[in-house]
PDB file of C-alpha atoms in Angstrom:
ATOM      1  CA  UNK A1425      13.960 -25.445 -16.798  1.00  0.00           C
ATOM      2  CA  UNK A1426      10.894 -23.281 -16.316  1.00  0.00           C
ATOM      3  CA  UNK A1427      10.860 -19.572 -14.936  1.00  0.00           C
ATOM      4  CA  UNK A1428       8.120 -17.021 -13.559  1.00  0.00           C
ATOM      5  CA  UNK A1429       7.518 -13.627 -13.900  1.00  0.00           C
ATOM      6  CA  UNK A1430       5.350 -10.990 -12.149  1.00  0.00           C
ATOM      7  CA  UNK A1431       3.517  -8.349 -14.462  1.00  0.00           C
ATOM      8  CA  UNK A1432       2.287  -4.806 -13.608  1.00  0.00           C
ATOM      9  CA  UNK A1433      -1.348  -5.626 -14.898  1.00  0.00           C
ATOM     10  CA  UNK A1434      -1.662  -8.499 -12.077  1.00  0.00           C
ATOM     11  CA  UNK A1435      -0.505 -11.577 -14.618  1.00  0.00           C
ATOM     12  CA  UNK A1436       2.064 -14.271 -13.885  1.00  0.00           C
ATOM     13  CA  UNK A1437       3.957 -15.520 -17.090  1.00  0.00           C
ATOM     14  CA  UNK A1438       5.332 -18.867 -17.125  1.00  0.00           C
ATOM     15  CA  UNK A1439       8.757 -19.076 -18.948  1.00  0.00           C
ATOM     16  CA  UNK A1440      10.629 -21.950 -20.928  1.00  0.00           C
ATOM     17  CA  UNK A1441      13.944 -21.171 -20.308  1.00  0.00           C
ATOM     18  CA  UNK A1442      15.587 -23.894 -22.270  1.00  0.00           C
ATOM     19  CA  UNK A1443      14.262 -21.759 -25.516  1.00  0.00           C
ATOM     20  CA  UNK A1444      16.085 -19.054 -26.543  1.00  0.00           C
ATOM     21  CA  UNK A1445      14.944 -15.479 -24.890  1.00  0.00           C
ATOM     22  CA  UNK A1446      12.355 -17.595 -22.576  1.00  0.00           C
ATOM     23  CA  UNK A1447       9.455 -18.500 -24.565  1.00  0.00           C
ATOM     24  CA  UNK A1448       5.776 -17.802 -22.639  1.00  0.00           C
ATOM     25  CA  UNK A1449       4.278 -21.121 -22.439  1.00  0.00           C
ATOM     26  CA  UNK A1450       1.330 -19.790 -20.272  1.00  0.00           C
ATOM     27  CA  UNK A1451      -0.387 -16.585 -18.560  1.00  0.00           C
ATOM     28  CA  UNK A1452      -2.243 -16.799 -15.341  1.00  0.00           C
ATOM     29  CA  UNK A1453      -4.243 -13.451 -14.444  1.00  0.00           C
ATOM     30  CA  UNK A1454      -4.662 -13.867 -10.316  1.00  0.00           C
ATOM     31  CA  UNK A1455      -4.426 -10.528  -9.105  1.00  0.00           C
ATOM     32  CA  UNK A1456      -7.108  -7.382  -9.448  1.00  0.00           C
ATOM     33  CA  UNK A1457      -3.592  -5.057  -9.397  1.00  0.00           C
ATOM     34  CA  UNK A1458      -0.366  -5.418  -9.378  1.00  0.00           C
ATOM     35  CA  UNK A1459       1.252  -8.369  -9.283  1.00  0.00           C
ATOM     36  CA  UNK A1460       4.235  -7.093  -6.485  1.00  0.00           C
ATOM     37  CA  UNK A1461       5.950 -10.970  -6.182  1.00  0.00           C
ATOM     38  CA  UNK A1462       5.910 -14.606  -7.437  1.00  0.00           C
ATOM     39  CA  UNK A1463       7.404 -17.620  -6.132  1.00  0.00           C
ATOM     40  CA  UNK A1464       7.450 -21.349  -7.034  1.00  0.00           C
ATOM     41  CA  UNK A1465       6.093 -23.828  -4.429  1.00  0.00           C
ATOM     42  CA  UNK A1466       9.151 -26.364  -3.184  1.00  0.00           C
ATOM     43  CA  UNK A1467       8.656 -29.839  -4.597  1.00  0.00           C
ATOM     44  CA  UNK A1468       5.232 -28.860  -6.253  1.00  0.00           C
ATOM     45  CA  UNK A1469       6.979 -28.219  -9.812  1.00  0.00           C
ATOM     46  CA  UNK A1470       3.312 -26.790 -10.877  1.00  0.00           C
ATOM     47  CA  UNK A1471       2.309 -24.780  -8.204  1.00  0.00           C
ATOM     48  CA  UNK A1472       3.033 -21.339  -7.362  1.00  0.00           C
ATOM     49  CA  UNK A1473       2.204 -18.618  -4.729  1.00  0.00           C
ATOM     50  CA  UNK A1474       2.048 -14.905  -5.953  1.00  0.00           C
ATOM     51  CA  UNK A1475       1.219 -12.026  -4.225  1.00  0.00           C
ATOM     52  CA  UNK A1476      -0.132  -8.591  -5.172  1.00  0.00           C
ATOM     53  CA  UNK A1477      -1.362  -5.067  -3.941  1.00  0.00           C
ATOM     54  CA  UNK A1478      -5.025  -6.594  -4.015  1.00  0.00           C
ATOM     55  CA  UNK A1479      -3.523  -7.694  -0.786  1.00  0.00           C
ATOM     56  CA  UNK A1480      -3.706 -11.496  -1.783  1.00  0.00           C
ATOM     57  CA  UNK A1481      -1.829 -14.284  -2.020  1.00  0.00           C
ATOM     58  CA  UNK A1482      -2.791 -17.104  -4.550  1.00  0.00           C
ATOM     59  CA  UNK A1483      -1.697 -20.280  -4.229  1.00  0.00           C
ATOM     60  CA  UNK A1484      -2.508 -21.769  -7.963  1.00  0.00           C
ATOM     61  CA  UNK A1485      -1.627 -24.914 -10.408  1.00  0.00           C
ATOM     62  CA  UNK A1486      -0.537 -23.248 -13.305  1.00  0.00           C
ATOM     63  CA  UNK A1487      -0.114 -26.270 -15.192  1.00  0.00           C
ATOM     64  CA  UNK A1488      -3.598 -27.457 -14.904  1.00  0.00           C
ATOM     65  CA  UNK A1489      -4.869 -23.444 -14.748  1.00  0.00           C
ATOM     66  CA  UNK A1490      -6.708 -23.809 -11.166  1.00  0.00           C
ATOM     67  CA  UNK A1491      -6.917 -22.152  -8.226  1.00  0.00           C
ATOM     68  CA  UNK A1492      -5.433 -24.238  -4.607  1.00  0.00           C
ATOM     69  CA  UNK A1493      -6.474 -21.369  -2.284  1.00  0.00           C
ATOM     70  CA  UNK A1494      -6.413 -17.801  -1.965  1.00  0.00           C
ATOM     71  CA  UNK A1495      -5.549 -16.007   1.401  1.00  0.00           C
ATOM     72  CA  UNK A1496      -6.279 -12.926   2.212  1.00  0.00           C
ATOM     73  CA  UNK A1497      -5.702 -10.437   4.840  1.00  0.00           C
ATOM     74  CA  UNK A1498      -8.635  -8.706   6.293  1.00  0.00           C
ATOM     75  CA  UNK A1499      -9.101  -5.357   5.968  1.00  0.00           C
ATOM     76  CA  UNK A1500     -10.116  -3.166   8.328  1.00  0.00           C
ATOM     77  CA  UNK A1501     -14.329  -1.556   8.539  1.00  0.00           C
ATOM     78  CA  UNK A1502     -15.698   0.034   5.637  1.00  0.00           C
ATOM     79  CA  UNK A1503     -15.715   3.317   6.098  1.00  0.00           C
ATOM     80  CA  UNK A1504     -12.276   3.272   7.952  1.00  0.00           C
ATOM     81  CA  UNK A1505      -9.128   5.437   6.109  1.00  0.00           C
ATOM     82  CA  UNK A1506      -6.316   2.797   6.131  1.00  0.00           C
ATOM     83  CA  UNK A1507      -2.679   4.697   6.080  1.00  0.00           C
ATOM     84  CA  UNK A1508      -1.009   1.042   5.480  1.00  0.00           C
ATOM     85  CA  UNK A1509      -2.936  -0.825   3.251  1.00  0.00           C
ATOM     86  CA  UNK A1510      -2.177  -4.790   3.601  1.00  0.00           C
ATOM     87  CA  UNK A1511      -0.714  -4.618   0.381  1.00  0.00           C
ATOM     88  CA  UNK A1512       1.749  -8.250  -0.588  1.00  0.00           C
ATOM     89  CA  UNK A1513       5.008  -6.307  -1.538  1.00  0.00           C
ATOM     90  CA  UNK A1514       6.966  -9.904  -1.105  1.00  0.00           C
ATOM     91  CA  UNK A1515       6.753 -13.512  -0.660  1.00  0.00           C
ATOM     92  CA  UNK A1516       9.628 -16.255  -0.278  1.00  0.00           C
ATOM     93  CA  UNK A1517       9.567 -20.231  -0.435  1.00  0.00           C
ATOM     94  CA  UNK A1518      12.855 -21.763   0.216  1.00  0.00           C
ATOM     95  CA  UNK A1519      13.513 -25.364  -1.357  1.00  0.00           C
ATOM     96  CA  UNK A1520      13.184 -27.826   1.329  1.00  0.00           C
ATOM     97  CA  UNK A1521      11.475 -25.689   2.964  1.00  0.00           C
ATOM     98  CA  UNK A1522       7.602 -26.187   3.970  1.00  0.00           C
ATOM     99  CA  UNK A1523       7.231 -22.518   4.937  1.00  0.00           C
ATOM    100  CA  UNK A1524       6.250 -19.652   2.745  1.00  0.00           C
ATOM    101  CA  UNK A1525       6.318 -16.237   4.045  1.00  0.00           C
ATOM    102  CA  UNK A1526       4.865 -12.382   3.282  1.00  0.00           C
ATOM    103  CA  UNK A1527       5.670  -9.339   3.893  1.00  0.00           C
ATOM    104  CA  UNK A1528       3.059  -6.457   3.729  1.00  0.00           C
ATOM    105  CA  UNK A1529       2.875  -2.665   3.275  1.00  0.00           C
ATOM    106  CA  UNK A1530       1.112  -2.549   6.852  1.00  0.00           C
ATOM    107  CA  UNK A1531       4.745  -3.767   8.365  1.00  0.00           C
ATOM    108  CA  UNK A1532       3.402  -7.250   8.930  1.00  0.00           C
ATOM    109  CA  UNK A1533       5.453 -10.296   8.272  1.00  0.00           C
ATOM    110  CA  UNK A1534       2.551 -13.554   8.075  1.00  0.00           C
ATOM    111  CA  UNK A1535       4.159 -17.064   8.273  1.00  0.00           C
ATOM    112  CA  UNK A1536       2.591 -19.723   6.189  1.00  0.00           C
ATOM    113  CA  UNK A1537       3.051 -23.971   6.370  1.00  0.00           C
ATOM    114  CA  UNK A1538       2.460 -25.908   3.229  1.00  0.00           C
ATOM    115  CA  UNK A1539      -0.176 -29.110   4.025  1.00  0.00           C
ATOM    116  CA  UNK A1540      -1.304 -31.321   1.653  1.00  0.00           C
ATOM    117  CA  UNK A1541      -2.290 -31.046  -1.743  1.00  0.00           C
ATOM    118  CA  UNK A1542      -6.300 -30.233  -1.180  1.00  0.00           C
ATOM    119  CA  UNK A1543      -5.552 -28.028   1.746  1.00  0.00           C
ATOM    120  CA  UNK A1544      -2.272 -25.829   0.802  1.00  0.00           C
ATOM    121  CA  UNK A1545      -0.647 -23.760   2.551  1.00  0.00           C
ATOM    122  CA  UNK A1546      -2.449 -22.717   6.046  1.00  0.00           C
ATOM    123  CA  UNK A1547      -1.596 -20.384   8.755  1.00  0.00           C
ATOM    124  CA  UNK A1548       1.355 -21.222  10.865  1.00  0.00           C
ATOM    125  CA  UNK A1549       2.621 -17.562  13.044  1.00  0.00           C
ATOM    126  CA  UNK A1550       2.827 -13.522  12.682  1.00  0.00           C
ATOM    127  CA  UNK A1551       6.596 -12.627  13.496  1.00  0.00           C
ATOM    128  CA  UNK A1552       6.949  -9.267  14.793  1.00  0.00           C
ATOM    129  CA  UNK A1553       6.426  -6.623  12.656  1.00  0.00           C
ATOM    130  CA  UNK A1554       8.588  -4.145  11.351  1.00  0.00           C
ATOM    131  CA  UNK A1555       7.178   0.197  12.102  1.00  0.00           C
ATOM    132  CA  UNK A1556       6.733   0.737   8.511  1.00  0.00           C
ATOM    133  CA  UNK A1557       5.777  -1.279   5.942  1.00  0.00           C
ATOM    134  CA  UNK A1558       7.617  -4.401   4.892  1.00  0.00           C
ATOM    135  CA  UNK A1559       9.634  -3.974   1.489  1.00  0.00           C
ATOM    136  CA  UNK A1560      10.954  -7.639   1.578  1.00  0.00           C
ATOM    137  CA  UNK A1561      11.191 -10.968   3.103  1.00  0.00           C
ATOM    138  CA  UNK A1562      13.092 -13.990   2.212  1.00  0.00           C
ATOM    139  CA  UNK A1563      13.900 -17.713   4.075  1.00  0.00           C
ATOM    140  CA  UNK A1564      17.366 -17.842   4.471  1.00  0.00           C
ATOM    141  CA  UNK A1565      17.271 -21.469   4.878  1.00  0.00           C
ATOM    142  CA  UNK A1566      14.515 -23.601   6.002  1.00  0.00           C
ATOM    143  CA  UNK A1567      13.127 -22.362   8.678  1.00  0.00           C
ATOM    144  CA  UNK A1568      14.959 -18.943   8.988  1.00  0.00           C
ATOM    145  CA  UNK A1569      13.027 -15.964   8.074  1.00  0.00           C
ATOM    146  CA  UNK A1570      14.255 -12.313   6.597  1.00  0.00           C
ATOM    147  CA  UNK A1571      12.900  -9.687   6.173  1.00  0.00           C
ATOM    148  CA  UNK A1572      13.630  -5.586   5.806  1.00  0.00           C
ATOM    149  CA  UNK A1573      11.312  -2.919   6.590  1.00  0.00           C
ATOM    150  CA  UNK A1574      10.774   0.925   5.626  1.00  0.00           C
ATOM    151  CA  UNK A1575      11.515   1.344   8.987  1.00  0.00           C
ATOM    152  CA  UNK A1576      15.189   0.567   8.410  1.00  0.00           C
ATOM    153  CA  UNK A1577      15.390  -2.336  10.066  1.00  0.00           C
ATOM    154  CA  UNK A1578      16.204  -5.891   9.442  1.00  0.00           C
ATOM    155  CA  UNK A1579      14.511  -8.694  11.382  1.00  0.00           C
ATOM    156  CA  UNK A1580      16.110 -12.371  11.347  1.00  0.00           C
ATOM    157  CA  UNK A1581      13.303 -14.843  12.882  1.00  0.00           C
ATOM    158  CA  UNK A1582      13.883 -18.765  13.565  1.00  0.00           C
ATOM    159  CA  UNK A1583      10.635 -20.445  13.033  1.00  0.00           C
ATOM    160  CA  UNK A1584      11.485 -23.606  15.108  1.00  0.00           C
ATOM    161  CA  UNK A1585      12.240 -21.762  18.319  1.00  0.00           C
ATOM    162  CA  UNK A1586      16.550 -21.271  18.114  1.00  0.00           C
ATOM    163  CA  UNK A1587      17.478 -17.783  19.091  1.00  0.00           C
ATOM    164  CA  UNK A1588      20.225 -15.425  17.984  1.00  0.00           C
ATOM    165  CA  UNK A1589      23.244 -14.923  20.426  1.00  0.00           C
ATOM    166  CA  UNK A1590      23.090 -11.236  19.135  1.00  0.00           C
ATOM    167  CA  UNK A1591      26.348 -11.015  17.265  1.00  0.00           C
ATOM    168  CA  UNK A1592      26.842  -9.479  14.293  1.00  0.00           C
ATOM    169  CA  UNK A1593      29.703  -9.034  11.910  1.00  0.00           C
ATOM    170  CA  UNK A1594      29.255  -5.440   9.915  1.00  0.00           C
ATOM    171  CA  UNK A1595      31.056  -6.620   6.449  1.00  0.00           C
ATOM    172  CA  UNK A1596      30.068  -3.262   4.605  1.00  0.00           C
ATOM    173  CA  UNK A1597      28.376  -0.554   6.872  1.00  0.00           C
ATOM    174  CA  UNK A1598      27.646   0.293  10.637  1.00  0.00           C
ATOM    175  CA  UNK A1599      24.672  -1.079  12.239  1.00  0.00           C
ATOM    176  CA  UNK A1600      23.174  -1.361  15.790  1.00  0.00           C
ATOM    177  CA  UNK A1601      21.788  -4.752  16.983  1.00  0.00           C
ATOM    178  CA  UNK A1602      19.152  -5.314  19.518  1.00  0.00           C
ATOM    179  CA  UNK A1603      17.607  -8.536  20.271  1.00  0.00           C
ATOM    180  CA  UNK A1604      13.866  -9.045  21.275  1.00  0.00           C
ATOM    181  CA  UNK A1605      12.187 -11.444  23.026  1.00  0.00           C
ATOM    182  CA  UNK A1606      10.498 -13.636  20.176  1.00  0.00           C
ATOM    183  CA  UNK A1607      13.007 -15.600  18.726  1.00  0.00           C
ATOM    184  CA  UNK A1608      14.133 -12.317  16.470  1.00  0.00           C
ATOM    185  CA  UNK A1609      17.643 -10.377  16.036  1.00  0.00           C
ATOM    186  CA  UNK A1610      16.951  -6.845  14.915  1.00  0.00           C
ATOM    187  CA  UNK A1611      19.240  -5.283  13.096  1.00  0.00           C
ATOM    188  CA  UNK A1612      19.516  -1.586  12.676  1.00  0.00           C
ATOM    189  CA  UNK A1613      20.275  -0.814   8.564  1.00  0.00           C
ATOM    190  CA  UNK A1614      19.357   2.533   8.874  1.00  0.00           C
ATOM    191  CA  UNK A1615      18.181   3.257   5.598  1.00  0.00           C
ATOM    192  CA  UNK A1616      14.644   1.787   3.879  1.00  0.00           C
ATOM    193  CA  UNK A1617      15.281  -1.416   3.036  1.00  0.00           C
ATOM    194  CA  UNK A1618      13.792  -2.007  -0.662  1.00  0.00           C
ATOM    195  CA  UNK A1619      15.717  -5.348  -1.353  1.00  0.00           C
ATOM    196  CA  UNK A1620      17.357  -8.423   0.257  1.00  0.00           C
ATOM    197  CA  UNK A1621      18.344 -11.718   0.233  1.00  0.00           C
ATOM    198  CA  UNK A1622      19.567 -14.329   3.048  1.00  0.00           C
ATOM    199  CA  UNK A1623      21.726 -17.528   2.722  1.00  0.00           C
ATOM    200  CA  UNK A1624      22.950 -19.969   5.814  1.00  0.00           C
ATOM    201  CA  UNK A1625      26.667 -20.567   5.669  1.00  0.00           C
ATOM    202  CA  UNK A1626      27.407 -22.993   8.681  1.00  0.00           C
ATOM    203  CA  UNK A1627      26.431 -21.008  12.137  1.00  0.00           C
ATOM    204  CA  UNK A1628      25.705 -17.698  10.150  1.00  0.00           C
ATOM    205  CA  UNK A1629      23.204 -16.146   8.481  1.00  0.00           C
ATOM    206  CA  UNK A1630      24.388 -14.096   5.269  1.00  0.00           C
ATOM    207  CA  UNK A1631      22.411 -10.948   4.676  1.00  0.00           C
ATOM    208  CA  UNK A1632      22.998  -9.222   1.604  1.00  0.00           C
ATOM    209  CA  UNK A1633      20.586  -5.476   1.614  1.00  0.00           C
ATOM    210  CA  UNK A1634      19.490  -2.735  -0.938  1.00  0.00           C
ATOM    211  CA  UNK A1635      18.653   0.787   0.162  1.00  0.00           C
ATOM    212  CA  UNK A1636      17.444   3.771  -1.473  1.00  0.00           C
ATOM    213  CA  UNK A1637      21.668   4.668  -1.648  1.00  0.00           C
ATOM    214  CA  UNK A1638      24.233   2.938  -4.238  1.00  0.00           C
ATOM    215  CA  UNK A1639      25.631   0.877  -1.791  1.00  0.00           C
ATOM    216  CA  UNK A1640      24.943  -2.839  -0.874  1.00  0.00           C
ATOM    217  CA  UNK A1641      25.675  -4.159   2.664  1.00  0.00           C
ATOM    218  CA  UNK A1642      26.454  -7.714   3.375  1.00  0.00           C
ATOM    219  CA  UNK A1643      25.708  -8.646   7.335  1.00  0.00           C
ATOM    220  CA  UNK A1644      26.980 -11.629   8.913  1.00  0.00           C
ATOM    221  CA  UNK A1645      24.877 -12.847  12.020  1.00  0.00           C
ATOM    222  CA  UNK A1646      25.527 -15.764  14.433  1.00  0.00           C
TER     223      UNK A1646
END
């Protein structure tokens, strides 16, 4: 059983969890700054994609130490003040799953599809972005995307077209749904979202969300 980490100084470690504490078996520097989130690549057991606030994502073997592809979200002109750098505060895989997704400090959620082995993962859709930056993103399930936003909001997205009926269960706080037009429920948390996680359980989604309070909220969307 093998485990990742992401490091301050821009490094991935590769764990062996079978030894005792996790030994480091290897240490892949890919990112000019932080390293903000790693994850491994579904049915690729020696690929992962990590991203970082060099506002990259590298997709990289770390078992035969090379580079797959690196994609990167353009900046704006030189010369320009940017307010919301494109900084990669989270990425999610999802086994099964050929869809890898980011979330960036400019609010923008960036949908990736995994091809084949020489070509890696390419573009595949922008979902609509939260107001404030994006603190994290996860795939519920294959092809269900989550993400939470400093804006307070949560977005659920179906990347193969279903859509919400806009009903939501509120398990452990108050919240105000709104549906838009792009295959997305919006949720209304109400507090920045700096954590969260997503799991399908039969015609629901499962949201479970960390805010800047001591509280965790579970939502429950059909």
């Amino acid at each position: 059983s093998s485990g990742i980490n992401a490091e301050y100084g821009g490094t991935v470690i590769c764990l062996d969890l079978t030894r005792p504490g996790g030994k480091c078996v290897s240490k892949h520097t890919t990112h000019e700054n932080i390293c903000s989130s790693v994850q491994w690549v579904p049915g690729r057991s020696s690929e992962i994609v990590s991203g970082g606030m060099d506002c990259k994502i590298h997709h990289r073997d770390v078992y035969k130490h090379r580079p797959i592809k690196t994609l990167t979200e353009r900046l704006e002109q030189q010369g320009v003040h940017i307010i919301n750098p494109p900084f990669v505060n989270s990425v999610s895989t999802h086994w099964g799953s050929r869809y890898m997704v980011a979330g960036y400090a400019s609010g923008t959620v960036k949908v990736w599809r995994l091809g084949s082995k020489k070509v890696g993962y390419v573009p595949f859709k922008s979902l609509p972005q939260h107001n404030a930056g994006t603190g994290c993103v996860c795939l519920a399930d294959k092809t269900t995307v989550v993400s939470g936003g400093n804006d307070g909001f949560i977005h659920i997205s179906d990347l193969e077209g279903g859509h919400s009926n806009g009903t939501c269960e509120q398990v452990t706080s108050d919240s105000e749904p709104e549906v838009d037009d792009a295959c997305t429920f919006k949720l209304l948390h109400g507090h920045k979202i700096n954590w969260l996680c997503g799991s399908r359980d039969g015609d629901h989604v499962i949201v479970y969300a960390c805010d800047e309070t001591c509280a965790v909220t579970k939502y429950k969307v059909r």
